[in-house]
């Protein structure tokens, strides 16, 4: 079998006998295969075969089938997410091939906005990233005229139930971020792709911020927040940022990050349960915003004219 296989392969590809023997040995000794291969002679020819009928290197143990069943059920939980429609085919193939059981019972859910505009572009944009295909995007910001921009797409990121595409913009000479729901058109462009030398590792790239916005010339600052007695345990259990340091005595947390609009929105979301101690600029920004909020309720609180 081995000599015959070598002869057949040699007509199309260069495969050495040593490689074939090595592969057979790997099949026999690998814990993942443990193939029961035996050799026998027929005259001057040596053949190899499975000593156990019906054996296949893709056979699964009962434990592996149980794990696979769990995985299939988890994948099925993506149903309803347009960008994961392709999983239906994989799930069905797994069930047929390995006779894996499945259930329509929902036991796991993901926080997602299935009605989000622009989500239908996910697969298309994903393909452009994989194939390193430059694209021209017609982008329509809120309250501003639409404009086109050429980008070299690198990365898709979700934040706060909204998807964003990041890429190098030749017009802006920097990494630009575009929410998918504001993209009106996407057209591939025949131009040389500019390889990613900036994002590379997304976890590192976004480490110093909350969300997806990295302000130009932004610098890492120390942010100190004090929380109410009933809110502090929740903040301690669910940190705002990986750099968070807790002070149980003073009910404060210390962050080291670049302030951006996502941080501002996060702080405002805590309402009266938080006070900004540092930095002063961020404290003043939040104070100004709260002052504007207070004006919106002027009919209810006429004495709310200033905050300090």
Short mmCIF file of N, CA and C in Angstrom, two decimals, residues 130-283:
data_model
loop_
_atom_site.label_atom_id
_atom_site.label_comp_id
_atom_site.label_asym_id
_atom_site.label_seq_id
_atom_site.Cartn_x
_atom_site.Cartn_y
_atom_site.Cartn_z
N UNK A 130 -10.73 40.02 5.20
CA UNK A 130 -9.98 38.77 5.00
C UNK A 130 -9.17 38.82 3.71
N UNK A 131 -9.76 39.36 2.66
CA UNK A 131 -9.11 39.40 1.34
C UNK A 131 -8.26 40.64 1.12
N UNK A 132 -8.13 41.46 2.16
CA UNK A 132 -7.32 42.69 2.08
C UNK A 132 -7.72 43.52 0.86
N UNK A 133 -9.00 43.81 0.79
CA UNK A 133 -9.57 44.54 -0.33
C UNK A 133 -9.92 45.98 0.08
N UNK A 134 -9.23 46.99 -0.48
CA UNK A 134 -9.59 48.38 -0.21
C UNK A 134 -11.02 48.66 -0.67
N UNK A 135 -11.72 49.50 0.06
CA UNK A 135 -13.10 49.82 -0.28
C UNK A 135 -13.35 51.33 -0.18
N UNK A 136 -14.31 51.78 -0.98
CA UNK A 136 -14.77 53.15 -0.86
C UNK A 136 -16.15 53.12 -0.21
N UNK A 137 -16.28 53.88 0.86
CA UNK A 137 -17.49 53.86 1.67
C UNK A 137 -18.23 55.19 1.56
N UNK A 138 -19.53 55.12 1.35
CA UNK A 138 -20.38 56.31 1.41
C UNK A 138 -20.93 56.36 2.83
N UNK A 139 -20.46 57.35 3.57
CA UNK A 139 -20.78 57.43 5.00
C UNK A 139 -21.69 58.62 5.26
N UNK A 140 -22.74 58.37 6.04
CA UNK A 140 -23.73 59.43 6.32
C UNK A 140 -23.77 59.70 7.82
N UNK A 141 -22.99 60.66 8.31
CA UNK A 141 -23.04 60.99 9.74
C UNK A 141 -24.36 61.65 10.09
N UNK A 142 -24.68 61.66 11.36
CA UNK A 142 -25.90 62.32 11.80
C UNK A 142 -25.77 63.84 11.63
N UNK A 143 -26.82 64.44 11.08
CA UNK A 143 -26.92 65.90 10.95
C UNK A 143 -25.83 66.52 10.09
N UNK A 144 -25.21 65.70 9.21
CA UNK A 144 -24.20 66.23 8.30
C UNK A 144 -24.37 65.55 6.94
N UNK A 145 -23.93 66.21 5.85
CA UNK A 145 -24.07 65.61 4.52
C UNK A 145 -23.22 64.35 4.39
N UNK A 146 -23.67 63.36 3.63
CA UNK A 146 -22.88 62.15 3.40
C UNK A 146 -21.59 62.47 2.64
N UNK A 147 -20.57 61.65 2.83
CA UNK A 147 -19.32 61.82 2.11
C UNK A 147 -18.71 60.45 1.86
N UNK A 148 -17.82 60.38 0.87
CA UNK A 148 -17.15 59.13 0.56
C UNK A 148 -15.72 59.15 1.10
N UNK A 149 -15.24 57.98 1.46
CA UNK A 149 -13.89 57.88 1.99
C UNK A 149 -13.33 56.51 1.60
N UNK A 150 -12.06 56.50 1.20
CA UNK A 150 -11.37 55.26 0.85
C UNK A 150 -10.70 54.71 2.10
N UNK A 151 -11.00 53.46 2.43
CA UNK A 151 -10.38 52.87 3.61
C UNK A 151 -9.83 51.49 3.27
N UNK A 152 -8.82 51.11 4.02
CA UNK A 152 -8.23 49.78 3.93
C UNK A 152 -8.69 49.06 5.20
N UNK A 153 -9.71 48.20 5.07
CA UNK A 153 -10.36 47.64 6.27
C UNK A 153 -9.50 46.62 7.00
N UNK A 154 -9.48 46.76 8.34
CA UNK A 154 -8.66 45.88 9.16
C UNK A 154 -9.45 45.06 10.18
N UNK A 155 -10.54 45.63 10.68
CA UNK A 155 -11.10 45.04 11.91
C UNK A 155 -12.56 45.42 12.09
N UNK A 156 -13.35 44.47 12.59
CA UNK A 156 -14.74 44.71 12.97
C UNK A 156 -14.85 44.58 14.48
N UNK A 157 -15.52 45.52 15.11
CA UNK A 157 -15.63 45.51 16.57
C UNK A 157 -17.05 45.88 16.99
N UNK A 158 -17.53 45.20 18.01
CA UNK A 158 -18.84 45.52 18.55
C UNK A 158 -18.68 46.22 19.89
N UNK A 159 -19.46 47.26 20.08
CA UNK A 159 -19.50 47.94 21.37
C UNK A 159 -20.90 48.47 21.60
N UNK A 160 -21.44 48.18 22.76
CA UNK A 160 -22.75 48.68 23.15
C UNK A 160 -23.81 48.35 22.10
N UNK A 161 -23.82 47.09 21.64
CA UNK A 161 -24.80 46.59 20.66
C UNK A 161 -24.73 47.33 19.32
N UNK A 162 -23.55 47.83 18.98
CA UNK A 162 -23.36 48.50 17.71
C UNK A 162 -22.06 48.01 17.10
N UNK A 163 -22.08 47.73 15.78
CA UNK A 163 -20.89 47.23 15.10
C UNK A 163 -20.16 48.37 14.39
N UNK A 164 -18.83 48.29 14.41
CA UNK A 164 -17.98 49.30 13.79
C UNK A 164 -16.94 48.61 12.91
N UNK A 165 -16.55 49.29 11.84
CA UNK A 165 -15.44 48.83 11.03
C UNK A 165 -14.31 49.83 11.16
N UNK A 166 -13.10 49.32 11.34
CA UNK A 166 -11.92 50.16 11.48
C UNK A 166 -10.98 49.90 10.33
N UNK A 167 -10.39 50.95 9.83
CA UNK A 167 -9.43 50.80 8.75
C UNK A 167 -8.63 52.06 8.54
N UNK A 168 -7.58 51.95 7.76
CA UNK A 168 -6.73 53.11 7.47
C UNK A 168 -7.38 53.94 6.37
N UNK A 169 -7.54 55.22 6.64
CA UNK A 169 -8.13 56.15 5.67
C UNK A 169 -7.01 56.93 4.98
N UNK A 170 -6.96 56.81 3.66
CA UNK A 170 -5.92 57.54 2.92
C UNK A 170 -6.18 59.03 2.95
N UNK A 171 -7.45 59.42 3.05
CA UNK A 171 -7.75 60.86 3.13
C UNK A 171 -7.34 61.46 4.47
N UNK A 172 -7.64 60.74 5.55
CA UNK A 172 -7.36 61.27 6.88
C UNK A 172 -5.97 60.88 7.39
N UNK A 173 -5.31 59.97 6.66
CA UNK A 173 -3.96 59.52 7.04
C UNK A 173 -3.94 58.94 8.46
N UNK A 174 -4.98 58.23 8.82
CA UNK A 174 -5.05 57.66 10.16
C UNK A 174 -6.09 56.54 10.17
N UNK A 175 -6.17 55.85 11.31
CA UNK A 175 -7.20 54.84 11.50
C UNK A 175 -8.54 55.54 11.71
N UNK A 176 -9.53 55.15 10.95
CA UNK A 176 -10.86 55.74 11.08
C UNK A 176 -11.85 54.67 11.52
N UNK A 177 -12.89 55.11 12.21
CA UNK A 177 -13.91 54.21 12.75
C UNK A 177 -15.27 54.61 12.17
N UNK A 178 -15.98 53.62 11.60
CA UNK A 178 -17.28 53.90 11.00
C UNK A 178 -18.31 52.91 11.52
N UNK A 179 -19.40 53.39 12.15
CA UNK A 179 -20.48 52.48 12.55
C UNK A 179 -21.19 51.94 11.32
N UNK A 180 -21.50 50.67 11.33
CA UNK A 180 -22.11 50.04 10.15
C UNK A 180 -23.47 50.63 9.81
N UNK A 181 -24.20 51.10 10.81
CA UNK A 181 -25.54 51.61 10.54
C UNK A 181 -25.54 52.95 9.82
N UNK A 182 -24.37 53.60 9.71
CA UNK A 182 -24.30 54.89 9.00
C UNK A 182 -23.65 54.74 7.63
N UNK A 183 -23.30 53.51 7.25
CA UNK A 183 -22.71 53.26 5.93
C UNK A 183 -23.82 52.99 4.93
N UNK A 184 -23.86 53.78 3.85
CA UNK A 184 -24.91 53.65 2.84
C UNK A 184 -24.48 52.82 1.64
N UNK A 185 -23.20 52.90 1.27
CA UNK A 185 -22.71 52.13 0.12
C UNK A 185 -21.28 51.67 0.39
N UNK A 186 -20.94 50.50 -0.18
CA UNK A 186 -19.58 49.97 -0.09
C UNK A 186 -19.18 49.48 -1.48
N UNK A 187 -18.05 49.98 -1.98
CA UNK A 187 -17.59 49.61 -3.31
C UNK A 187 -16.12 49.21 -3.26
N UNK A 188 -15.76 48.02 -3.76
CA UNK A 188 -14.34 47.65 -3.80
C UNK A 188 -13.57 48.54 -4.76
N UNK A 189 -12.34 48.82 -4.42
CA UNK A 189 -11.50 49.72 -5.21
C UNK A 189 -10.24 48.99 -5.65
N UNK A 190 -9.87 49.15 -6.92
CA UNK A 190 -8.65 48.53 -7.43
C UNK A 190 -7.46 49.42 -7.13
N UNK A 191 -6.88 49.19 -5.99
CA UNK A 191 -5.68 49.91 -5.58
C UNK A 191 -4.91 49.03 -4.61
N UNK A 192 -3.64 49.30 -4.46
CA UNK A 192 -2.80 48.48 -3.58
C UNK A 192 -3.24 48.60 -2.13
N UNK A 193 -3.35 47.48 -1.47
CA UNK A 193 -3.80 47.45 -0.09
C UNK A 193 -2.69 47.90 0.85
N UNK A 194 -3.04 48.78 1.78
CA UNK A 194 -2.09 49.24 2.79
C UNK A 194 -2.20 48.31 4.00
N UNK A 195 -1.17 47.54 4.24
CA UNK A 195 -1.21 46.56 5.32
C UNK A 195 -1.29 47.22 6.69
N UNK A 196 -1.88 46.50 7.60
CA UNK A 196 -2.07 47.01 8.96
C UNK A 196 -0.77 46.95 9.75
N UNK A 197 -0.29 48.10 10.15
CA UNK A 197 0.89 48.16 11.02
C UNK A 197 0.56 48.92 12.30
N UNK A 198 -0.73 49.24 12.48
CA UNK A 198 -1.15 50.05 13.62
C UNK A 198 -1.98 49.25 14.62
N UNK A 199 -3.07 48.64 14.12
CA UNK A 199 -3.94 47.89 15.04
C UNK A 199 -3.28 46.57 15.42
N UNK A 200 -2.97 45.74 14.43
CA UNK A 200 -2.33 44.44 14.61
C UNK A 200 -2.98 43.62 15.72
N UNK A 201 -2.72 43.95 16.98
CA UNK A 201 -3.35 43.26 18.09
C UNK A 201 -4.46 44.15 18.65
N UNK A 202 -5.73 43.87 18.31
CA UNK A 202 -6.84 44.72 18.75
C UNK A 202 -6.92 44.91 20.26
N UNK A 203 -6.62 43.85 21.02
CA UNK A 203 -6.69 43.97 22.48
C UNK A 203 -5.73 45.04 22.99
N UNK A 204 -4.54 45.08 22.41
CA UNK A 204 -3.57 46.11 22.81
C UNK A 204 -3.99 47.48 22.30
N UNK A 205 -4.51 47.53 21.07
CA UNK A 205 -4.87 48.81 20.45
C UNK A 205 -5.95 49.54 21.25
N UNK A 206 -6.93 48.79 21.75
CA UNK A 206 -8.05 49.40 22.46
C UNK A 206 -7.89 49.36 23.98
N UNK A 207 -6.75 48.90 24.45
CA UNK A 207 -6.59 48.69 25.89
C UNK A 207 -6.75 49.98 26.69
N UNK A 208 -6.34 51.10 26.16
CA UNK A 208 -6.31 52.36 26.92
C UNK A 208 -7.60 53.16 26.83
N UNK A 209 -8.65 52.60 26.23
CA UNK A 209 -9.91 53.32 26.13
C UNK A 209 -11.07 52.40 26.46
N UNK A 210 -12.22 53.03 26.67
CA UNK A 210 -13.49 52.31 26.74
C UNK A 210 -14.16 52.51 25.39
N UNK A 211 -14.65 51.44 24.77
CA UNK A 211 -15.33 51.57 23.49
C UNK A 211 -14.39 51.52 22.31
N UNK A 212 -14.66 52.37 21.30
CA UNK A 212 -13.91 52.31 20.05
C UNK A 212 -13.25 53.62 19.67
N UNK A 213 -13.52 54.69 20.40
CA UNK A 213 -13.01 56.00 20.03
C UNK A 213 -11.67 56.28 20.71
N UNK A 214 -10.65 56.55 19.90
CA UNK A 214 -9.34 56.93 20.43
C UNK A 214 -9.07 58.37 19.97
N UNK A 215 -9.25 59.34 20.86
CA UNK A 215 -9.09 60.75 20.47
C UNK A 215 -7.69 61.04 19.93
N UNK A 216 -7.63 61.87 18.91
CA UNK A 216 -6.34 62.28 18.37
C UNK A 216 -5.57 63.05 19.43
N UNK A 217 -4.32 62.70 19.61
CA UNK A 217 -3.46 63.31 20.63
C UNK A 217 -3.95 63.03 22.05
N UNK A 218 -4.83 62.04 22.22
CA UNK A 218 -5.30 61.69 23.55
C UNK A 218 -4.18 61.08 24.39
N UNK A 219 -4.20 61.36 25.68
CA UNK A 219 -3.17 60.85 26.59
C UNK A 219 -3.82 60.10 27.74
N UNK A 220 -3.08 59.13 28.24
CA UNK A 220 -3.56 58.36 29.38
C UNK A 220 -3.59 59.24 30.63
N UNK A 221 -4.72 59.22 31.32
CA UNK A 221 -4.87 60.02 32.54
C UNK A 221 -5.39 59.15 33.67
N UNK A 222 -5.17 59.63 34.88
CA UNK A 222 -5.73 58.96 36.05
C UNK A 222 -7.13 59.51 36.28
N UNK A 223 -8.10 58.60 36.33
CA UNK A 223 -9.50 58.98 36.57
C UNK A 223 -9.93 58.33 37.89
N UNK A 224 -10.41 59.17 38.82
CA UNK A 224 -10.86 58.67 40.12
C UNK A 224 -12.34 58.97 40.28
N UNK A 225 -13.10 57.93 40.55
CA UNK A 225 -14.56 58.06 40.71
C UNK A 225 -14.97 57.53 42.08
N UNK A 226 -15.90 58.27 42.71
CA UNK A 226 -16.44 57.81 44.00
C UNK A 226 -17.91 57.46 43.80
N UNK A 227 -18.30 56.28 44.33
CA UNK A 227 -19.65 55.79 44.12
C UNK A 227 -20.44 55.74 45.43
N UNK A 228 -21.74 55.74 45.26
CA UNK A 228 -22.63 55.63 46.41
C UNK A 228 -22.47 54.26 47.06
N UNK A 229 -22.94 54.15 48.28
CA UNK A 229 -22.75 52.92 49.04
C UNK A 229 -23.43 51.73 48.36
N UNK A 230 -24.61 51.93 47.79
CA UNK A 230 -25.30 50.79 47.18
C UNK A 230 -24.80 50.46 45.78
N UNK A 231 -24.18 51.43 45.07
CA UNK A 231 -23.70 51.16 43.72
C UNK A 231 -22.28 50.59 43.70
N UNK A 232 -21.46 50.93 44.68
CA UNK A 232 -20.05 50.53 44.68
C UNK A 232 -19.84 49.02 44.53
N UNK A 233 -20.61 48.16 45.23
CA UNK A 233 -20.38 46.71 45.07
C UNK A 233 -20.57 46.23 43.64
N UNK A 234 -21.50 46.85 42.89
CA UNK A 234 -21.72 46.46 41.50
C UNK A 234 -20.53 46.86 40.63
N UNK A 235 -19.99 48.04 40.88
CA UNK A 235 -18.83 48.51 40.11
C UNK A 235 -17.61 47.65 40.41
N UNK A 236 -17.50 47.22 41.65
CA UNK A 236 -16.38 46.37 42.04
C UNK A 236 -16.50 45.00 41.38
N UNK A 237 -17.73 44.48 41.29
CA UNK A 237 -17.95 43.16 40.70
C UNK A 237 -17.84 43.19 39.18
N UNK A 238 -18.19 44.32 38.57
CA UNK A 238 -18.12 44.45 37.12
C UNK A 238 -17.27 45.68 36.79
N UNK A 239 -15.95 45.52 36.72
CA UNK A 239 -15.05 46.65 36.49
C UNK A 239 -15.37 47.40 35.20
N UNK A 240 -15.16 48.71 35.24
CA UNK A 240 -15.38 49.55 34.07
C UNK A 240 -14.28 49.36 33.05
N UNK A 241 -13.06 49.10 33.54
CA UNK A 241 -11.89 49.01 32.66
C UNK A 241 -10.87 48.08 33.31
N UNK A 242 -10.03 47.40 32.51
CA UNK A 242 -9.06 46.47 33.08
C UNK A 242 -8.09 47.10 34.08
N UNK A 243 -7.88 48.40 34.01
CA UNK A 243 -6.93 49.05 34.92
C UNK A 243 -7.56 49.41 36.26
N UNK A 244 -8.81 49.09 36.46
CA UNK A 244 -9.54 49.54 37.65
C UNK A 244 -8.90 49.03 38.94
N UNK A 245 -8.69 49.96 39.88
CA UNK A 245 -8.21 49.65 41.22
C UNK A 245 -9.26 50.14 42.21
N UNK A 246 -9.64 49.27 43.14
CA UNK A 246 -10.73 49.58 44.07
C UNK A 246 -10.20 50.00 45.43
N UNK A 247 -10.92 50.93 46.04
CA UNK A 247 -10.64 51.36 47.41
C UNK A 247 -11.94 51.20 48.20
N UNK A 248 -12.04 50.10 48.95
CA UNK A 248 -13.28 49.79 49.65
C UNK A 248 -13.60 50.79 50.75
N UNK A 249 -12.58 51.36 51.37
CA UNK A 249 -12.81 52.29 52.48
C UNK A 249 -13.47 53.57 51.97
N UNK A 250 -12.95 54.11 50.87
CA UNK A 250 -13.46 55.37 50.34
C UNK A 250 -14.52 55.17 49.25
N UNK A 251 -14.77 53.92 48.89
CA UNK A 251 -15.72 53.57 47.81
C UNK A 251 -15.33 54.28 46.51
N UNK A 252 -14.05 54.25 46.19
CA UNK A 252 -13.56 54.88 44.97
C UNK A 252 -12.89 53.84 44.08
N UNK A 253 -12.82 54.17 42.81
CA UNK A 253 -12.05 53.36 41.87
C UNK A 253 -11.09 54.28 41.13
N UNK A 254 -9.96 53.73 40.75
CA UNK A 254 -8.97 54.51 39.99
C UNK A 254 -8.75 53.82 38.67
N UNK A 255 -8.84 54.58 37.59
CA UNK A 255 -8.63 54.07 36.24
C UNK A 255 -7.46 54.80 35.61
N UNK A 256 -6.76 54.12 34.71
CA UNK A 256 -5.71 54.75 33.91
C UNK A 256 -6.06 54.50 32.45
N UNK A 257 -6.59 55.54 31.81
CA UNK A 257 -7.05 55.40 30.43
C UNK A 257 -7.09 56.76 29.73
N UNK A 258 -7.44 56.71 28.46
CA UNK A 258 -7.60 57.95 27.69
C UNK A 258 -9.08 58.34 27.73
N UNK A 259 -9.42 59.49 28.31
CA UNK A 259 -10.82 59.91 28.33
C UNK A 259 -11.37 60.06 26.92
N UNK A 260 -12.57 59.56 26.69
CA UNK A 260 -13.23 59.71 25.39
C UNK A 260 -14.73 59.82 25.62
N UNK A 261 -15.50 59.90 24.55
CA UNK A 261 -16.94 60.09 24.69
C UNK A 261 -17.62 58.87 25.30
N UNK A 262 -17.05 57.68 25.10
CA UNK A 262 -17.63 56.50 25.70
C UNK A 262 -17.47 56.51 27.22
N UNK A 263 -16.34 57.01 27.70
CA UNK A 263 -16.14 57.14 29.14
C UNK A 263 -17.15 58.14 29.71
N UNK A 264 -17.33 59.26 29.01
CA UNK A 264 -18.30 60.27 29.46
C UNK A 264 -19.70 59.67 29.55
N UNK A 265 -20.09 58.92 28.51
CA UNK A 265 -21.41 58.30 28.50
C UNK A 265 -21.55 57.27 29.62
N UNK A 266 -20.48 56.52 29.90
CA UNK A 266 -20.51 55.53 30.97
C UNK A 266 -20.73 56.19 32.32
N UNK A 267 -20.01 57.29 32.57
CA UNK A 267 -20.14 58.00 33.84
C UNK A 267 -21.55 58.59 33.99
N UNK A 268 -22.05 59.19 32.93
CA UNK A 268 -23.40 59.77 32.98
C UNK A 268 -24.44 58.69 33.26
N UNK A 269 -24.18 57.48 32.80
CA UNK A 269 -25.12 56.39 33.02
C UNK A 269 -25.29 56.02 34.48
N UNK A 270 -24.32 56.38 35.31
CA UNK A 270 -24.42 56.07 36.74
C UNK A 270 -25.27 57.10 37.49
N UNK A 271 -25.60 58.21 36.80
CA UNK A 271 -26.46 59.21 37.41
C UNK A 271 -25.91 59.77 38.70
N UNK A 272 -26.77 59.85 39.73
CA UNK A 272 -26.40 60.46 41.00
C UNK A 272 -25.51 59.57 41.86
N UNK A 273 -25.24 58.34 41.39
CA UNK A 273 -24.46 57.40 42.20
C UNK A 273 -22.96 57.57 42.06
N UNK A 274 -22.50 58.53 41.26
CA UNK A 274 -21.07 58.69 41.04
C UNK A 274 -20.66 60.16 41.14
N UNK A 275 -19.44 60.37 41.60
CA UNK A 275 -18.84 61.70 41.63
C UNK A 275 -17.43 61.59 41.08
N UNK A 276 -17.07 62.51 40.18
CA UNK A 276 -15.73 62.51 39.59
C UNK A 276 -14.81 63.32 40.49
N UNK A 277 -13.77 62.69 40.98
CA UNK A 277 -12.78 63.37 41.81
C UNK A 277 -11.60 63.87 40.98
N UNK A 278 -11.19 63.08 40.00
CA UNK A 278 -10.10 63.45 39.08
C UNK A 278 -10.39 62.86 37.71
N UNK A 279 -9.90 63.55 36.67
CA UNK A 279 -9.24 64.86 36.61
C UNK A 279 -10.26 66.00 36.61
N UNK A 280 -9.78 67.17 36.83
CA UNK A 280 -10.66 68.33 36.93
C UNK A 280 -11.38 68.61 35.61
N UNK A 281 -10.68 68.45 34.49
CA UNK A 281 -11.30 68.73 33.18
C UNK A 281 -12.51 67.82 32.95
N UNK A 282 -12.39 66.56 33.31
CA UNK A 282 -13.51 65.63 33.14
C UNK A 282 -14.64 65.98 34.09
N UNK A 283 -14.31 66.37 35.30
CA UNK A 283 -15.33 66.78 36.28
C UNK A 283 -16.11 67.98 35.76
#
